[in-house]
Amino acid sequence: MSDLWSRIEPLLAGVERPVRYIDSEWGASHTDASYRVALVYPDVYEIGMANQALQILYGRFGALEDVTPERVFVPWKDMADAMRAADVPLFTLESCRPVAECDLVGITLPYELTYQNILEALDLARVPLRASERSDSDPLVVGGGPCAFNPEPVAPFFDAILIGDGEDAVADIVAAHRSAKARGASRAETLLALARVPGVYVPSLYEPRMEDGEFRGMTALQGAPTIVRKRVLPDLDAYRAPVCTVVPFMDVVHDRVGVEVLRGCARGCRFCQAGMVYRPVRERSADSIVRDATAALQCTGYDDVSLTSLSTADHSQLEEVLRRLTRRLEGTGVTVSLPSLRVDAFSVQVARLLGGGKKTGLTFAPEAGTQRLRDVINKNVTEEDLLRTVTQAFSAGWRRVKLYFMIGLPTETDEDIAGIGELVGRVFRAAREVTPPGERGGMRVAVSVSTFVPKAHTPFQWEAQIPLEEVRRRQSVLRDSMPKKGVDLSYHDSDVSFLEGVLSRGGREIADVIEAAWRGGARFDAWTEEFRPSRWALAFEQTGIDPTSIANRSRRVDEALPWDHISAGVSRAYLRIERDNALAAQTTADCTFDGCTGCGVCGSSLVANILAGERRG
Amino acid sequence: MGETTFRLRVRYRKADRLRYLSHLEVVHSCERAARRAGLPYAVTQGFSPHMKLAFGPALPVGTAGLGEYLDLWLRSYVPSEDAFEALRGASAAGLAPVMVKYVAEREPSLGSVLSIAKYEVVLEGGEALQEGLTSSFSAIIAEGVLAVDHKGKQKVFELASTLPKEPDVSTSGERTTVGLTVRIGERGSLRPEALVTAALTRGALDGRIASVTRTELLVEEDGSWRDPL
């Protein structure tokens, strides 16, 4: 077993932020089990350490008998270059051991623009990039995470990909791998055994079927399941959230301990992939949230606990949780924070309770500028809701709000775009009315506008993303309609949205593009200053793939899609109905407030919504 | 504030791999350790209440410290042995308390009293390096001033006051150790690497700095030096 520290240390004096590579944090666990797991996050330390899933899996692997999980992050460019020059392979933080010496290499798929970093990590680790090139002595490379719901663009790089919740599945994967090892199974036999684990997709056992140059679906080989259904943890309260997490020395993006209060969201926004693929809604009880938040603060020493989920304000016992936590934390300087707010009065009340005297800014997401378009996307927020909420916030002393919108949504017209500017104008005037004249100079409305990217497993999975020239034209329509005074308008980079669109709905052929882009120098494209559209343009050219045919083409509803063999539980029929409802501007209610809407999740996975109490709108 | 608080002075080490922490990272890590320790720390008043603590002079990234200081204010008295044990139990080995003691509220701040720093700079190189460095240091000191460029700015140090003691150079095998005592000035202090590098350049010497450690921080009072605890 080789400890690489003596070869790593001399490199540290020459790189930025050596703290990324030194381990030794509070909560890092150092064990020496016979089965080793490298948990790789495809970005730098300070991004990866803020990821809650990584902390959950670190805890889950560590709790297994005779298993040592170790963390791995992609070294920043300076360190990666120094490592290559000094012939030092990618190492795990805890034991400074080569990643290639681990039994299993788990790689998170958090965001499409980190895909090229998977190759950077594998290459630095000296593990063959493609599953087909790996031998019996190479570690098993397993993916998982939000982007696994369309795994095809990265499928050739993985031996297996877990679809859905990892809490229980990791034990099954380790058990299958171990027993295959024990009976001296070949790599191919091991993969067959893994394909029998519920939720595990083994890409090499699926072959794209092509007819007349058109993709017709996947053929499952050697008895692999035709459809891989996601794993679902039926009840979040059945296990304890990790409370003694690893506490970084470095200031990371979210410098706080997170306690997950619920998983899933049934609001049914039709553009939102997370809202479709993480169903059903599973709330944790107030008691376990308060217990875990208290224990986590004690164990980590953080001064902020974040109650995380897709929609924390929807938790039926949020008020009780906040009351109990804020009472406990009074006078300690320790705060509670929420990742997002709903557009309603309750949220302003909550923000008041949490912020103490601080009124830094509130963020809301109306997403579209007209009621018609908000109905199309099923964003159940009215203009009245928004004006009332903002008025309440400014009456309570806030002087800044941030509003999120999208352009390029299905059926959008120039009128809808101009509607964003008009809505912002009305928000500003309403806020102004309740702001004392002397303080009006400090009022700001930040408007952040992104381009809609259609995602797999949503009612909009068949839609065309608007082409780049059209994005620019619509941005200029928006600029013309936007009030200038007191408004800060910003856009999400349209080239980034375009690439996201290609990487999120592409098929297996996209793997060649990712590899070509990485070979051309693409690393850390999720970092604005590192992203070079030209590298990707060249990669598309080299591989002969037309990215617009993936991003900007609308699909027939009966067309085979690259992710049809992956099931998130929501039926294709439901997505089609929801698409028809969208086009008719018909809204669909949230099943945690009203009745079942028939999405199919509860039936197909034998799970159900779990609410800790009664939800209030 | 009006409330009675107890000022606990902590001598701590920042060593091993944790010498790569920045000062801000040290501050945040010590705050977290104090919270983990469950000490009844005092909190400042105002819009953004935070733990009341104060640090001695910062150490740069990569430099270790064996006797660094911080003052932590407590709302209630905790016997110093208990406070020490609690802090030690809540700290990573590389960033951990060495000794604690209560000091009087009226004592001046650590930043203003800690004025003497002792360093140990270890270089790769044997006896030839020792001789070369010794004569280079003498020559530099004889000149009386040293100009140092740091982050695009030039600072000039009066060596008679900056170096209250002559550097001490010793060799053991292929390692040469320079012992330096530096007076911390009001407008920044001399980095030991800067002086050693100047000596290497001056003597055209071959030697790589392997490590820098601040071994002690002292209070200078009426011409004599004392431990701040």
GROMACS .gro file of C-alpha atoms in nm, chain A residues 163-435:
model
  273
  163ILE     CA    1  -3.013   0.552  -1.073
  164GLY     CA    2  -3.184   0.720  -0.777
  165ASP     CA    3  -3.126   0.726  -0.401
  166GLY     CA    4  -2.792   0.585  -0.289
  167GLU     CA    5  -2.844   0.530   0.084
  168ASP     CA    6  -2.936   0.161   0.064
  169ALA     CA    7  -2.806   0.085  -0.281
  170VAL     CA    8  -2.439   0.135  -0.189
  171ALA     CA    9  -2.452  -0.164   0.046
  172ASP     CA   10  -2.597  -0.384  -0.230
  173ILE     CA   11  -2.334  -0.272  -0.479
  174VAL     CA   12  -2.047  -0.341  -0.239
  175ALA     CA   13  -2.198  -0.680  -0.146
  176ALA     CA   14  -2.237  -0.781  -0.512
  177HIS     CA   15  -1.882  -0.671  -0.593
  178ARG     CA   16  -1.736  -0.846  -0.290
  179SER     CA   17  -1.907  -1.172  -0.352
  180ALA     CA   18  -1.797  -1.161  -0.718
  181LYS     CA   19  -1.439  -1.103  -0.600
  182ALA     CA   20  -1.466  -1.387  -0.350
  183ARG     CA   21  -1.565  -1.636  -0.616
  184GLY     CA   22  -1.294  -1.507  -0.851
  185ALA     CA   23  -1.541  -1.371  -1.105
  186SER     CA   24  -1.415  -1.202  -1.422
  187ARG     CA   25  -1.497  -0.839  -1.487
  188ALA     CA   26  -1.776  -0.937  -1.725
  189GLU     CA   27  -1.928  -1.169  -1.464
  190THR     CA   28  -1.902  -0.898  -1.201
  191LEU     CA   29  -2.090  -0.657  -1.424
  192LEU     CA   30  -2.366  -0.912  -1.482
  193ALA     CA   31  -2.401  -0.951  -1.105
  194LEU     CA   32  -2.420  -0.574  -1.063
  195ALA     CA   33  -2.691  -0.547  -1.329
  196ARG     CA   34  -2.909  -0.759  -1.102
  197VAL     CA   35  -2.890  -0.501  -0.821
  198PRO     CA   36  -3.209  -0.291  -0.833
  199GLY     CA   37  -3.139   0.057  -0.969
  200VAL     CA   38  -2.802  -0.031  -1.118
  201TYR     CA   39  -2.751   0.033  -1.488
  202VAL     CA   40  -2.458  -0.143  -1.656
  203PRO     CA   41  -2.405   0.044  -1.985
  204SER     CA   42  -2.204  -0.231  -2.153
  205LEU     CA   43  -2.510  -0.457  -2.134
  206TYR     CA   44  -2.715  -0.220  -2.348
  207GLU     CA   45  -2.673  -0.159  -2.716
  208PRO     CA   46  -2.825   0.129  -2.911
  209ARG     CA   47  -3.054   0.005  -3.188
  210MET     CA   48  -3.027   0.213  -3.506
  211GLU     CA   49  -3.252   0.202  -3.811
  212ASP     CA   50  -3.208   0.429  -4.112
  213GLY     CA   51  -2.960   0.631  -3.911
  214GLU     CA   52  -3.221   0.694  -3.644
  215PHE     CA   53  -3.200   0.585  -3.282
  216ARG     CA   54  -3.473   0.327  -3.206
  217GLY     CA   55  -3.403   0.246  -2.842
  218MET     CA   56  -3.172   0.027  -2.638
  219THR     CA   57  -3.143  -0.350  -2.655
  220ALA     CA   58  -3.071  -0.513  -2.319
  221LEU     CA   59  -2.817  -0.794  -2.347
  222GLN     CA   60  -2.758  -1.110  -2.144
  223GLY     CA   61  -3.075  -1.083  -1.942
  224ALA     CA   62  -3.015  -0.730  -1.813
  225PRO     CA   63  -3.345  -0.559  -1.725
  226THR     CA   64  -3.512  -0.383  -2.019
  227ILE     CA   65  -3.594  -0.089  -1.794
  228VAL     CA   66  -3.375   0.018  -1.503
  229ARG     CA   67  -3.597   0.163  -1.233
  230LYS     CA   68  -3.461   0.418  -0.989
  231ARG     CA   69  -3.394   0.328  -0.628
  232VAL     CA   70  -3.619   0.506  -0.380
  233LEU     CA   71  -3.559   0.537  -0.011
  234PRO     CA   72  -3.919   0.490   0.111
  235ASP     CA   73  -3.882   0.678   0.440
  236LEU     CA   74  -3.613   0.933   0.522
  237ASP     CA   75  -3.681   0.898   0.893
  238ALA     CA   76  -3.583   0.533   0.880
  239TYR     CA   77  -3.220   0.630   0.898
  240ARG     CA   78  -3.027   0.914   1.060
  241ALA     CA   79  -2.883   1.189   0.846
  242PRO     CA   80  -2.506   1.215   0.890
  243VAL     CA   81  -2.449   1.459   1.176
  244CYS     CA   82  -2.073   1.430   1.223
  245THR     CA   83  -1.976   1.535   0.875
  246VAL     CA   84  -1.628   1.627   0.758
  247VAL     CA   85  -1.567   1.994   0.845
  248PRO     CA   86  -1.337   2.160   0.591
  249PHE     CA   87  -1.068   2.404   0.701
  250MET     CA   88  -1.103   2.581   0.372
  251ASP     CA   89  -1.393   2.819   0.325
  252VAL     CA   90  -1.616   2.619   0.093
  253VAL     CA   91  -1.913   2.739  -0.112
  254HIS     CA   92  -2.178   2.664   0.149
  255ASP     CA   93  -1.996   2.693   0.477
  256ARG     CA   94  -2.258   2.534   0.696
  257VAL     CA   95  -2.394   2.201   0.798
  258GLY     CA   96  -2.693   2.084   0.600
  259VAL     CA   97  -2.980   1.882   0.737
  260GLU     CA   98  -3.214   1.743   0.475
  261VAL     CA   99  -3.572   1.805   0.585
  262LEU     CA  100  -3.754   1.645   0.296
  263ARG     CA  101  -3.683   1.485  -0.039
  264GLY     CA  102  -3.889   1.527  -0.354
  265CYS     CA  103  -4.126   1.801  -0.463
  266ALA     CA  104  -4.471   1.756  -0.613
  267ARG     CA  105  -4.537   2.118  -0.715
  268GLY     CA  106  -4.512   1.988  -1.068
  269CYS     CA  107  -4.325   2.271  -1.242
  270ARG     CA  108  -4.303   2.127  -1.592
  271PHE     CA  109  -3.951   2.249  -1.668
  272CYS     CA  110  -3.802   2.106  -1.349
  273GLN     CA  111  -3.623   1.774  -1.371
  274ALA     CA  112  -3.560   1.747  -0.996
  275GLY     CA  113  -3.933   1.790  -0.933
  276MET     CA  114  -4.010   1.493  -1.158
  277VAL     CA  115  -3.728   1.251  -1.075
  278TYR     CA  116  -3.714   1.281  -0.695
  279ARG     CA  117  -4.079   1.196  -0.629
  280PRO     CA  118  -4.247   1.098  -0.403
  281VAL     CA  119  -4.232   1.367  -0.136
  282ARG     CA  120  -4.082   1.232   0.185
  283GLU     CA  121  -4.082   1.466   0.483
  284ARG     CA  122  -3.882   1.399   0.794
  285SER     CA  123  -4.055   1.463   1.124
  286ALA     CA  124  -3.995   1.780   1.322
  287ASP     CA  125  -3.847   1.573   1.604
  288SER     CA  126  -3.584   1.408   1.392
  289ILE     CA  127  -3.497   1.734   1.214
  290VAL     CA  128  -3.447   1.921   1.541
  291ARG     CA  129  -3.255   1.628   1.687
  292ASP     CA  130  -3.022   1.597   1.387
  293ALA     CA  131  -2.971   1.972   1.344
  294THR     CA  132  -2.878   2.007   1.710
  295ALA     CA  133  -2.644   1.710   1.700
  296ALA     CA  134  -2.487   1.824   1.373
  297LEU     CA  135  -2.412   2.171   1.511
  298GLN     CA  136  -2.261   2.020   1.823
  299CYS     CA  137  -2.050   1.772   1.635
  300THR     CA  138  -1.924   2.004   1.359
  301GLY     CA  139  -1.903   2.340   1.538
  302TYR     CA  140  -2.055   2.526   1.243
  303ASP     CA  141  -2.232   2.855   1.309
  304ASP     CA  142  -2.509   2.794   1.057
  305VAL     CA  143  -2.739   2.503   0.987
  306SER     CA  144  -2.921   2.491   0.658
  307LEU     CA  145  -3.251   2.306   0.632
  308THR     CA  146  -3.214   2.168   0.284
  309SER     CA  147  -3.453   2.026   0.025
  310LEU     CA  148  -3.602   2.121  -0.310
  311SER     CA  149  -3.870   2.326  -0.134
  312THR     CA  150  -3.816   2.363   0.238
  313ALA     CA  151  -4.099   2.612   0.286
  314ASP     CA  152  -4.339   2.333   0.187
  315HIS     CA  153  -4.249   2.121   0.490
  316SER     CA  154  -4.568   2.078   0.692
  317GLN     CA  155  -4.392   2.135   1.025
  318LEU     CA  156  -4.144   2.402   0.923
  319GLU     CA  157  -4.285   2.660   1.161
  320GLU     CA  158  -4.250   2.426   1.455
  321VAL     CA  159  -3.897   2.325   1.352
  322LEU     CA  160  -3.788   2.689   1.325
  323ARG     CA  161  -3.949   2.785   1.653
  324ARG     CA  162  -3.775   2.503   1.836
  325LEU     CA  163  -3.437   2.557   1.672
  326THR     CA  164  -3.424   2.935   1.708
  327ARG     CA  165  -3.520   2.906   2.073
  328ARG     CA  166  -3.238   2.660   2.133
  329LEU     CA  167  -2.983   2.871   1.950
  330GLU     CA  168  -3.069   3.204   2.106
  331GLY     CA  169  -2.764   3.399   2.221
  332THR     CA  170  -2.513   3.160   2.061
  333GLY     CA  171  -2.454   3.353   1.738
  334VAL     CA  172  -2.555   3.034   1.552
  335THR     CA  173  -2.813   3.076   1.277
  336VAL     CA  174  -3.058   2.868   1.076
  337SER     CA  175  -3.088   2.922   0.701
  338LEU     CA  176  -3.313   2.804   0.421
  339PRO     CA  177  -3.193   2.747   0.066
  340SER     CA  178  -3.500   2.889  -0.108
  341LEU     CA  179  -3.824   3.068  -0.042
  342ARG     CA  180  -4.173   3.043  -0.185
  343VAL     CA  181  -4.353   3.345  -0.320
  344ASP     CA  182  -4.585   3.395  -0.025
  345ALA     CA  183  -4.637   3.578   0.301
  346PHE     CA  184  -4.531   3.281   0.508
  347SER     CA  185  -4.186   3.297   0.350
  348VAL     CA  186  -4.141   3.662   0.445
  349GLN     CA  187  -4.244   3.576   0.800
  350VAL     CA  188  -3.990   3.295   0.803
  351ALA     CA  189  -3.717   3.520   0.664
  352ARG     CA  190  -3.792   3.774   0.939
  353LEU     CA  191  -3.766   3.509   1.203
  354LEU     CA  192  -3.435   3.376   1.073
  355GLY     CA  193  -3.258   3.692   0.973
  356GLY     CA  194  -3.274   3.861   1.313
  357GLY     CA  195  -3.172   4.214   1.228
  358LYS     CA  196  -3.008   4.119   0.899
  359LYS     CA  197  -3.196   4.209   0.581
  360THR     CA  198  -2.948   4.117   0.313
  361GLY     CA  199  -3.183   4.025   0.032
  362LEU     CA  200  -3.464   3.789  -0.059
  363THR     CA  201  -3.483   3.571  -0.367
  364PHE     CA  202  -3.798   3.460  -0.548
  365ALA     CA  203  -3.851   3.269  -0.870
  366PRO     CA  204  -4.160   3.369  -1.070
  367GLU     CA  205  -3.984   3.214  -1.377
  368ALA     CA  206  -4.212   3.375  -1.640
  369GLY     CA  207  -4.350   3.722  -1.706
  370THR     CA  208  -4.715   3.651  -1.788
  371GLN     CA  209  -4.984   3.446  -1.618
  372ARG     CA  210  -5.043   3.250  -1.939
  373LEU     CA  211  -4.683   3.134  -1.953
  374ARG     CA  212  -4.669   3.064  -1.581
  375ASP     CA  213  -4.970   2.838  -1.636
  376VAL     CA  214  -4.791   2.666  -1.924
  377ILE     CA  215  -4.499   2.577  -1.701
  378ASN     CA  216  -4.728   2.506  -1.404
  379LYS     CA  217  -4.552   2.759  -1.183
  380ASN     CA  218  -4.840   2.821  -0.952
  381VAL     CA  219  -4.751   3.177  -0.863
  382THR     CA  220  -4.975   3.471  -0.949
  383GLU     CA  221  -4.874   3.830  -1.001
  384GLU     CA  222  -5.082   3.913  -0.697
  385ASP     CA  223  -4.880   3.667  -0.487
  386LEU     CA  224  -4.556   3.821  -0.602
  387LEU     CA  225  -4.662   4.183  -0.547
  388ARG     CA  226  -4.802   4.103  -0.205
  389THR     CA  227  -4.490   3.914  -0.101
  390VAL     CA  228  -4.253   4.185  -0.220
  391THR     CA  229  -4.463   4.455  -0.055
  392GLN     CA  230  -4.448   4.265   0.271
  393ALA     CA  231  -4.073   4.224   0.243
  394PHE     CA  232  -4.013   4.595   0.178
  395SER     CA  233  -4.256   4.694   0.455
  396ALA     CA  234  -4.055   4.471   0.688
  397GLY     CA  235  -3.737   4.659   0.599
  398TRP     CA  236  -3.586   4.470   0.307
  399ARG     CA  237  -3.451   4.693   0.030
  400ARG     CA  238  -3.326   4.427  -0.210
  401VAL     CA  239  -3.495   4.139  -0.387
  402LYS     CA  240  -3.370   3.905  -0.654
  403LEU     CA  241  -3.605   3.757  -0.912
  404TYR     CA  242  -3.533   3.456  -1.131
  405PHE     CA  243  -3.683   3.425  -1.479
  406MET     CA  244  -3.633   3.205  -1.782
  407ILE     CA  245  -3.657   3.285  -2.149
  408GLY     CA  246  -3.712   3.034  -2.425
  409LEU     CA  247  -3.991   2.845  -2.248
  410PRO     CA  248  -4.229   2.649  -2.475
  411THR     CA  249  -4.494   2.871  -2.642
  412GLU     CA  250  -4.314   3.189  -2.535
  413THR     CA  251  -4.390   3.500  -2.743
  414ASP     CA  252  -4.234   3.845  -2.741
  415GLU     CA  253  -4.532   3.953  -2.535
  416ASP     CA  254  -4.432   3.709  -2.260
  417ILE     CA  255  -4.078   3.844  -2.267
  418ALA     CA  256  -4.191   4.205  -2.250
  419GLY     CA  257  -4.414   4.084  -1.966
  420ILE     CA  258  -4.103   4.017  -1.755
  421GLY     CA  259  -4.000   4.382  -1.783
  422GLU     CA  260  -4.352   4.500  -1.705
  423LEU     CA  261  -4.381   4.270  -1.406
  424VAL     CA  262  -4.046   4.389  -1.270
  425GLY     CA  263  -4.168   4.749  -1.314
  426ARG     CA  264  -4.484   4.677  -1.112
  427VAL     CA  265  -4.279   4.499  -0.845
  428PHE     CA  266  -4.052   4.800  -0.815
  429ARG     CA  267  -4.340   5.049  -0.793
  430ALA     CA  268  -4.522   4.839  -0.533
  431ALA     CA  269  -4.205   4.812  -0.326
  432ARG     CA  270  -4.143   5.186  -0.363
  433GLU     CA  271  -4.484   5.273  -0.223
  434VAL     CA  272  -4.410   5.105   0.107
  435THR     CA  273  -4.051   5.230   0.134
   0.00000   0.00000   0.00000
